[in-house]
Tab-separated table of C-alpha atoms in Angstrom:
chain	number	residue	atom	x	y	z
K	1	UNK	CA	0.000	0.000	0.000
K	2	UNK	CA	1.206	3.481	-0.869
K	3	UNK	CA	0.217	6.535	1.165
K	4	UNK	CA	0.609	10.246	0.783
K	5	UNK	CA	-0.865	13.677	1.295
K	6	UNK	CA	-1.606	16.686	-0.902
K	7	UNK	CA	-1.161	20.123	0.642
K	8	UNK	CA	-4.338	21.985	-0.286
K	9	UNK	CA	-2.659	25.334	0.365
K	10	UNK	CA	-0.805	24.718	-2.890
K	11	UNK	CA	-4.060	24.383	-4.850
K	12	UNK	CA	-5.418	27.422	-6.705
K	13	UNK	CA	-8.626	28.171	-4.834
K	14	UNK	CA	-10.548	26.316	-2.152
K	15	UNK	CA	-11.341	22.621	-2.144
K	16	UNK	CA	-14.118	20.678	-0.428
K	17	UNK	CA	-13.999	16.914	-0.921
K	18	UNK	CA	-17.455	16.150	0.475
K	19	UNK	CA	-19.211	18.840	-1.554
K	20	UNK	CA	-17.385	17.696	-4.678
K	21	UNK	CA	-18.178	13.985	-4.322
K	22	UNK	CA	-21.705	14.279	-2.871
K	23	UNK	CA	-23.110	17.005	-5.112
K	24	UNK	CA	-24.830	14.669	-7.580
K	25	UNK	CA	-22.211	14.829	-10.318
K	26	UNK	CA	-20.352	11.569	-9.609
K	27	UNK	CA	-21.470	8.048	-8.741
K	28	UNK	CA	-18.022	6.482	-9.007
K	29	UNK	CA	-17.069	7.027	-5.353
K	30	UNK	CA	-18.245	5.426	-2.122
K	31	UNK	CA	-17.967	6.627	1.455
K	32	UNK	CA	-16.184	4.107	3.635
K	33	UNK	CA	-18.843	4.557	6.331
K	34	UNK	CA	-21.637	3.775	3.841
K	35	UNK	CA	-23.306	7.190	4.249
K	36	UNK	CA	-22.854	8.485	0.709
K	37	UNK	CA	-25.599	10.972	-0.202
K	38	UNK	CA	-27.182	10.851	3.254
K	39	UNK	CA	-27.091	14.674	3.508
K	40	UNK	CA	-28.547	16.838	0.713
K	41	UNK	CA	-26.436	19.831	1.807
K	42	UNK	CA	-23.177	17.839	2.059
K	43	UNK	CA	-20.203	20.082	2.762
K	44	UNK	CA	-17.089	20.226	4.886
K	45	UNK	CA	-16.853	16.606	6.061
K	46	UNK	CA	-13.765	14.517	6.770
K	47	UNK	CA	-15.015	11.036	5.824
K	48	UNK	CA	-12.939	8.589	3.808
K	49	UNK	CA	-14.012	8.108	0.179
K	50	UNK	CA	-13.066	5.165	-2.020
K	51	UNK	CA	-13.009	4.414	-5.740
K	52	UNK	CA	-11.623	1.859	-8.166
K	53	UNK	CA	-10.156	3.338	-11.319
K	54	UNK	CA	-10.778	1.439	-14.564
K	55	UNK	CA	-7.811	-0.361	-16.094
K	56	UNK	CA	-8.049	2.086	-19.007
K	57	UNK	CA	-6.602	4.830	-16.785
K	58	UNK	CA	-3.215	3.323	-15.834
K	59	UNK	CA	-3.285	-0.124	-17.413
K	60	UNK	CA	-4.246	-1.665	-14.069
K	61	UNK	CA	-7.276	-1.328	-11.842
K	62	UNK	CA	-6.260	0.944	-8.973
K	63	UNK	CA	-7.932	1.443	-5.603
K	64	UNK	CA	-7.792	4.920	-4.055
K	65	UNK	CA	-9.000	5.990	-0.621
K	66	UNK	CA	-8.880	9.638	0.361
K	67	UNK	CA	-10.118	12.076	2.986
K	68	UNK	CA	-9.761	15.780	3.677
K	69	UNK	CA	-8.508	16.979	7.031
K	70	UNK	CA	-6.481	19.912	8.399
K	71	UNK	CA	-5.769	21.467	5.014
K	72	UNK	CA	-4.609	18.176	3.491
K	73	UNK	CA	-5.940	15.501	1.225
K	74	UNK	CA	-4.625	12.262	2.705
K	75	UNK	CA	-4.667	9.159	0.531
K	76	UNK	CA	-4.007	5.428	0.566
K	77	UNK	CA	-3.814	3.528	-2.709
K	78	UNK	CA	-2.414	0.702	-4.766
K	79	UNK	CA	-0.211	3.221	-6.586
K	80	UNK	CA	0.999	6.812	-6.226
K	81	UNK	CA	-2.331	8.646	-6.254
K	82	UNK	CA	-1.106	12.245	-6.379
K	83	UNK	CA	-1.545	12.795	-10.120
K	84	UNK	CA	-4.673	10.625	-10.267
K	85	UNK	CA	-6.451	12.596	-7.523
K	86	UNK	CA	-5.332	15.894	-9.025
K	87	UNK	CA	-6.874	14.864	-12.323
K	88	UNK	CA	-10.069	13.198	-11.050
K	89	UNK	CA	-10.912	16.010	-8.602
K	90	UNK	CA	-9.764	18.825	-10.893
K	91	UNK	CA	-7.299	20.174	-8.365
K	92	UNK	CA	-5.511	21.654	-11.385
K	93	UNK	CA	-8.403	24.084	-11.964
K	94	UNK	CA	-7.888	27.660	-10.764
K	95	UNK	CA	-11.124	27.920	-8.808
K	96	UNK	CA	-10.501	31.549	-7.839
K	97	UNK	CA	-10.222	32.509	-11.500
K	98	UNK	CA	-13.305	30.474	-12.362
K	99	UNK	CA	-15.379	32.228	-9.729
K	100	UNK	CA	-14.089	35.605	-10.834
K	101	UNK	CA	-15.225	34.779	-14.370
K	102	UNK	CA	-18.788	33.881	-13.333
K	103	UNK	CA	-21.630	36.431	-13.349
K	104	UNK	CA	-22.144	38.351	-10.104
K	105	UNK	CA	-25.804	37.430	-9.717
K	106	UNK	CA	-27.530	36.770	-6.362
K	107	UNK	CA	-28.348	33.066	-6.847
K	108	UNK	CA	-24.896	32.282	-8.191
K	109	UNK	CA	-23.166	34.226	-5.415
K	110	UNK	CA	-25.188	32.419	-2.741
K	111	UNK	CA	-24.377	29.026	-4.252
K	112	UNK	CA	-20.635	29.714	-4.405
K	113	UNK	CA	-20.624	31.086	-0.862
K	114	UNK	CA	-22.491	28.037	0.488
K	115	UNK	CA	-20.179	25.449	-1.101
K	116	UNK	CA	-16.756	27.052	-1.346
K	117	UNK	CA	-14.323	24.543	-2.800
K	118	UNK	CA	-16.793	22.387	-4.747
K	119	UNK	CA	-15.109	21.299	-7.975
K	120	UNK	CA	-16.419	19.652	-11.108
K	121	UNK	CA	-15.147	16.056	-11.344
K	122	UNK	CA	-13.447	14.196	-14.193
K	123	UNK	CA	-15.044	10.765	-14.097
K	124	UNK	CA	-14.231	7.892	-16.487
K	125	UNK	CA	-16.478	8.432	-19.536
K	126	UNK	CA	-18.102	4.980	-19.648
K	127	UNK	CA	-18.839	5.030	-15.907
K	128	UNK	CA	-20.360	8.501	-16.236
K	129	UNK	CA	-22.391	7.468	-19.286
K	130	UNK	CA	-24.003	4.485	-17.567
K	131	UNK	CA	-24.580	6.441	-14.352
K	132	UNK	CA	-26.537	9.170	-16.095
K	133	UNK	CA	-28.481	6.745	-18.283
K	134	UNK	CA	-29.708	5.409	-14.922
K	135	UNK	CA	-30.473	8.889	-13.579
K	136	UNK	CA	-33.854	9.554	-15.177
K	137	UNK	CA	-36.449	10.410	-12.513
K	138	UNK	CA	-34.197	9.097	-9.748
K	139	UNK	CA	-32.866	10.583	-6.523
K	140	UNK	CA	-29.089	10.789	-6.341
K	141	UNK	CA	-28.970	8.179	-3.569
K	142	UNK	CA	-30.871	5.702	-5.772
K	143	UNK	CA	-28.610	6.371	-8.746
K	144	UNK	CA	-25.573	5.782	-6.547
K	145	UNK	CA	-27.074	2.576	-5.187
K	146	UNK	CA	-27.631	1.252	-8.723
K	147	UNK	CA	-24.003	1.857	-9.662
K	148	UNK	CA	-22.751	0.110	-6.521
K	149	UNK	CA	-25.001	-2.851	-7.294
K	150	UNK	CA	-23.737	-3.063	-10.877
K	151	UNK	CA	-20.154	-3.076	-9.592
K	152	UNK	CA	-20.900	-5.750	-7.016
K	153	UNK	CA	-22.804	-8.017	-9.411
K	154	UNK	CA	-20.785	-7.691	-12.614
K	155	UNK	CA	-17.471	-5.947	-11.889
K	156	UNK	CA	-14.078	-7.461	-11.148
K	157	UNK	CA	-12.823	-7.659	-7.563
K	158	UNK	CA	-9.605	-6.146	-6.246
K	159	UNK	CA	-8.039	-6.977	-2.906
K	160	UNK	CA	-6.522	-4.023	-1.074
K	161	UNK	CA	-5.464	-3.629	2.551
K	162	UNK	CA	-7.445	-6.676	3.646
K	163	UNK	CA	-10.661	-5.605	1.924
K	164	UNK	CA	-12.381	-6.580	-1.308
K	165	UNK	CA	-13.308	-3.776	-3.703
K	166	UNK	CA	-15.571	-4.030	-6.745
K	167	UNK	CA	-14.642	-2.198	-9.923
K	168	UNK	CA	-17.361	-0.750	-12.111
K	169	UNK	CA	-18.059	-3.265	-14.898
K	170	UNK	CA	-16.272	-2.944	-18.200
K	171	UNK	CA	-18.424	-2.508	-21.317
K	172	UNK	CA	-17.938	-6.215	-22.086
K	173	UNK	CA	-18.974	-7.282	-18.582
K	174	UNK	CA	-22.157	-5.217	-18.795
K	175	UNK	CA	-22.894	-6.317	-22.349
K	176	UNK	CA	-22.675	-9.944	-21.196
K	177	UNK	CA	-25.340	-9.345	-18.549
K	178	UNK	CA	-28.898	-10.131	-19.569
K	179	UNK	CA	-31.678	-7.570	-19.460
K	180	UNK	CA	-33.309	-9.608	-16.696
K	181	UNK	CA	-30.126	-9.554	-14.628
K	182	UNK	CA	-29.875	-5.803	-15.056
K	183	UNK	CA	-33.489	-5.334	-14.049
K	184	UNK	CA	-32.717	-7.254	-10.850
K	185	UNK	CA	-30.241	-4.457	-10.053
K	186	UNK	CA	-33.238	-2.072	-9.823
K	187	UNK	CA	-32.597	-0.526	-13.239
K	188	UNK	CA	-36.196	-1.067	-14.359
K	189	UNK	CA	-36.895	0.269	-17.846
K	190	UNK	CA	-33.303	1.544	-18.007
K	191	UNK	CA	-31.959	-2.037	-18.179
K	192	UNK	CA	-32.195	-2.436	-21.984
K	193	UNK	CA	-30.679	1.028	-22.428
K	194	UNK	CA	-27.630	0.068	-20.368
K	195	UNK	CA	-27.358	-3.326	-22.080
K	196	UNK	CA	-27.486	-1.889	-25.613
K	197	UNK	CA	-25.147	0.997	-24.798
K	198	UNK	CA	-22.623	-1.425	-23.295
K	199	UNK	CA	-22.867	-3.549	-26.440
K	200	UNK	CA	-22.132	-0.525	-28.658
K	201	UNK	CA	-18.969	0.218	-26.674
K	202	UNK	CA	-17.890	-3.414	-26.260
K	203	UNK	CA	-18.284	-4.076	-29.991
K	204	UNK	CA	-16.249	-0.989	-30.880
K	205	UNK	CA	-19.162	0.697	-32.651
K	206	UNK	CA	-18.909	3.844	-30.518
K	207	UNK	CA	-17.259	5.105	-27.337
K	208	UNK	CA	-18.124	8.181	-25.264
K	209	UNK	CA	-14.441	9.129	-25.201
K	210	UNK	CA	-14.625	9.715	-28.961
K	211	UNK	CA	-16.720	12.845	-28.382
K	212	UNK	CA	-13.779	14.588	-26.723
K	213	UNK	CA	-12.432	17.429	-28.837
K	214	UNK	CA	-15.518	17.851	-31.006
K	215	UNK	CA	-17.341	21.170	-31.122
K	216	UNK	CA	-19.715	21.286	-28.139
K	217	UNK	CA	-23.035	20.681	-29.862
K	218	UNK	CA	-21.462	18.139	-32.229
K	219	UNK	CA	-20.172	16.243	-29.180
K	220	UNK	CA	-23.656	16.298	-27.655
K	221	UNK	CA	-25.143	14.843	-30.842
K	222	UNK	CA	-22.453	12.135	-30.930
K	223	UNK	CA	-23.331	10.978	-27.420
K	224	UNK	CA	-27.032	10.796	-28.274
K	225	UNK	CA	-26.376	7.697	-30.397
K	226	UNK	CA	-26.119	5.699	-27.164
K	227	UNK	CA	-29.411	4.126	-26.160
K	228	UNK	CA	-31.147	6.058	-23.390
K	229	UNK	CA	-29.115	9.224	-23.962
K	230	UNK	CA	-30.913	12.462	-24.701
K	231	UNK	CA	-29.740	16.054	-24.475
K	232	UNK	CA	-29.561	16.210	-20.666
K	233	UNK	CA	-27.680	12.944	-20.179
K	234	UNK	CA	-25.288	13.897	-22.969
K	235	UNK	CA	-24.607	17.247	-21.290
K	236	UNK	CA	-23.910	15.473	-17.986
K	237	UNK	CA	-21.298	13.232	-19.597
K	238	UNK	CA	-19.754	16.177	-21.450
K	239	UNK	CA	-19.432	18.162	-18.229
K	240	UNK	CA	-18.464	15.500	-15.700
K	241	UNK	CA	-16.285	13.252	-17.855
K	242	UNK	CA	-15.131	14.995	-21.034
K	243	UNK	CA	-13.969	18.481	-19.917
K	244	UNK	CA	-16.744	20.515	-21.551
K	245	UNK	CA	-17.012	23.039	-18.722
K	246	UNK	CA	-19.552	25.062	-20.675
K	247	UNK	CA	-22.175	22.274	-20.539
K	248	UNK	CA	-25.324	22.985	-18.511
K	249	UNK	CA	-27.531	19.900	-18.087
K	250	UNK	CA	-31.150	21.043	-17.840
K	251	UNK	CA	-32.217	18.861	-14.926
K	252	UNK	CA	-35.165	19.548	-12.623
K	253	UNK	CA	-33.226	21.915	-10.368
K	254	UNK	CA	-31.816	24.000	-13.215
K	255	UNK	CA	-35.252	24.148	-14.810
K	256	UNK	CA	-36.527	25.472	-11.490
K	257	UNK	CA	-33.740	28.069	-11.423
K	258	UNK	CA	-34.674	29.145	-14.941
K	259	UNK	CA	-38.354	29.392	-14.018
K	260	UNK	CA	-37.791	31.429	-10.852
K	261	UNK	CA	-34.664	33.452	-11.615
K	262	UNK	CA	-34.002	33.460	-15.369
K	263	UNK	CA	-37.389	33.139	-17.151
K	264	UNK	CA	-36.020	34.995	-20.175
K	265	UNK	CA	-33.766	31.977	-20.811
K	266	UNK	CA	-36.712	29.651	-21.390
K	267	UNK	CA	-36.777	29.436	-25.183
K	268	UNK	CA	-39.157	26.491	-25.557
K	269	UNK	CA	-36.635	23.869	-26.684
K	270	UNK	CA	-33.724	22.147	-24.966
K	271	UNK	CA	-31.157	23.365	-27.491
K	272	UNK	CA	-32.182	27.028	-27.367
K	273	UNK	CA	-32.818	27.123	-23.609
K	274	UNK	CA	-29.490	25.419	-23.001
K	275	UNK	CA	-27.708	27.947	-25.187
K	276	UNK	CA	-29.393	30.852	-23.379
K	277	UNK	CA	-28.631	29.630	-19.857
K	278	UNK	CA	-25.032	28.853	-20.832
K	279	UNK	CA	-24.641	32.467	-21.837
K	280	UNK	CA	-26.356	33.679	-18.650
K	281	UNK	CA	-24.067	31.465	-16.532
K	282	UNK	CA	-20.934	32.882	-18.161
K	283	UNK	CA	-20.260	30.616	-21.158
K	284	UNK	CA	-16.821	29.024	-20.607
K	285	UNK	CA	-17.448	27.959	-16.988
K	286	UNK	CA	-21.226	27.710	-17.136
K	287	UNK	CA	-21.019	24.051	-16.083
K	288	UNK	CA	-19.287	25.058	-12.872
K	289	UNK	CA	-22.120	27.475	-12.157
K	290	UNK	CA	-24.653	24.741	-12.924
K	291	UNK	CA	-22.994	22.360	-10.467
K	292	UNK	CA	-22.990	24.917	-7.676
K	293	UNK	CA	-26.585	25.995	-8.324
K	294	UNK	CA	-27.766	22.369	-8.530
K	295	UNK	CA	-26.151	21.467	-5.189
K	296	UNK	CA	-27.343	24.697	-3.585
K	297	UNK	CA	-30.984	24.275	-4.612
K	298	UNK	CA	-31.006	20.550	-3.850
K	299	UNK	CA	-29.391	21.126	-0.437
K	300	UNK	CA	-31.950	23.717	0.611
K	301	UNK	CA	-29.435	26.006	2.313
K	302	UNK	CA	-30.866	29.431	3.116
């Protein structure tokens, strides 16, 4: 086992591990105490979080455990986790500059003040794709539970520090699962979507990673070829896995924000409303604003 610590004073801007990992943008992590997504207004905690990185990241499946305490990000892992954590948690983003570039509007200011240090994640694209296919009309805790069940039932196991960890299934492992088996993981009508999407990736017909580098709306259209992926799910994958920080998924909470605070941005269609709210949220970092506003409204902080 390797261990280490990142000095958060050396990071540009604040960082909050709990707000980042429990803000509804990632379902690839688990709290060691089993209380992931217990608190809607999650912020400022010091719990241990765990994840298994796909073999596509380093060539081997890697286990990482990390927690934030006393201005540090402590970690234990199967390999040196410094660069991996920096990448996955976007510690290389200049959060001060991002906030400075966002519009000085009351809702946005309140959201940033409530969750200082929340960062947009960089999740593995296939994991993110499946997670958000499962997200339709689901609470974040249910979505997270589905992903843990998929890992437990179909993923490979990794032994680390006397414990057994379950990696998220590869496309081939999910494609080999039957629709009935997927339904037994509480996926319901989403089961055939996940099965067919996994088949597309496993067979080499398409991969979410291939959208990276395309023009934004072209990338969104590319992702919509996966079964169960519409505009919102595509925007989630673009934002939380593929570095499109301008993406603003129009989920229930952002629709509420538009209705109550930015009614002029409602243009009657997803494409036009999305374009309008991206502009209102500051264009380049609009996805950061979306993530803060989503967590703020969902958390109910006054």
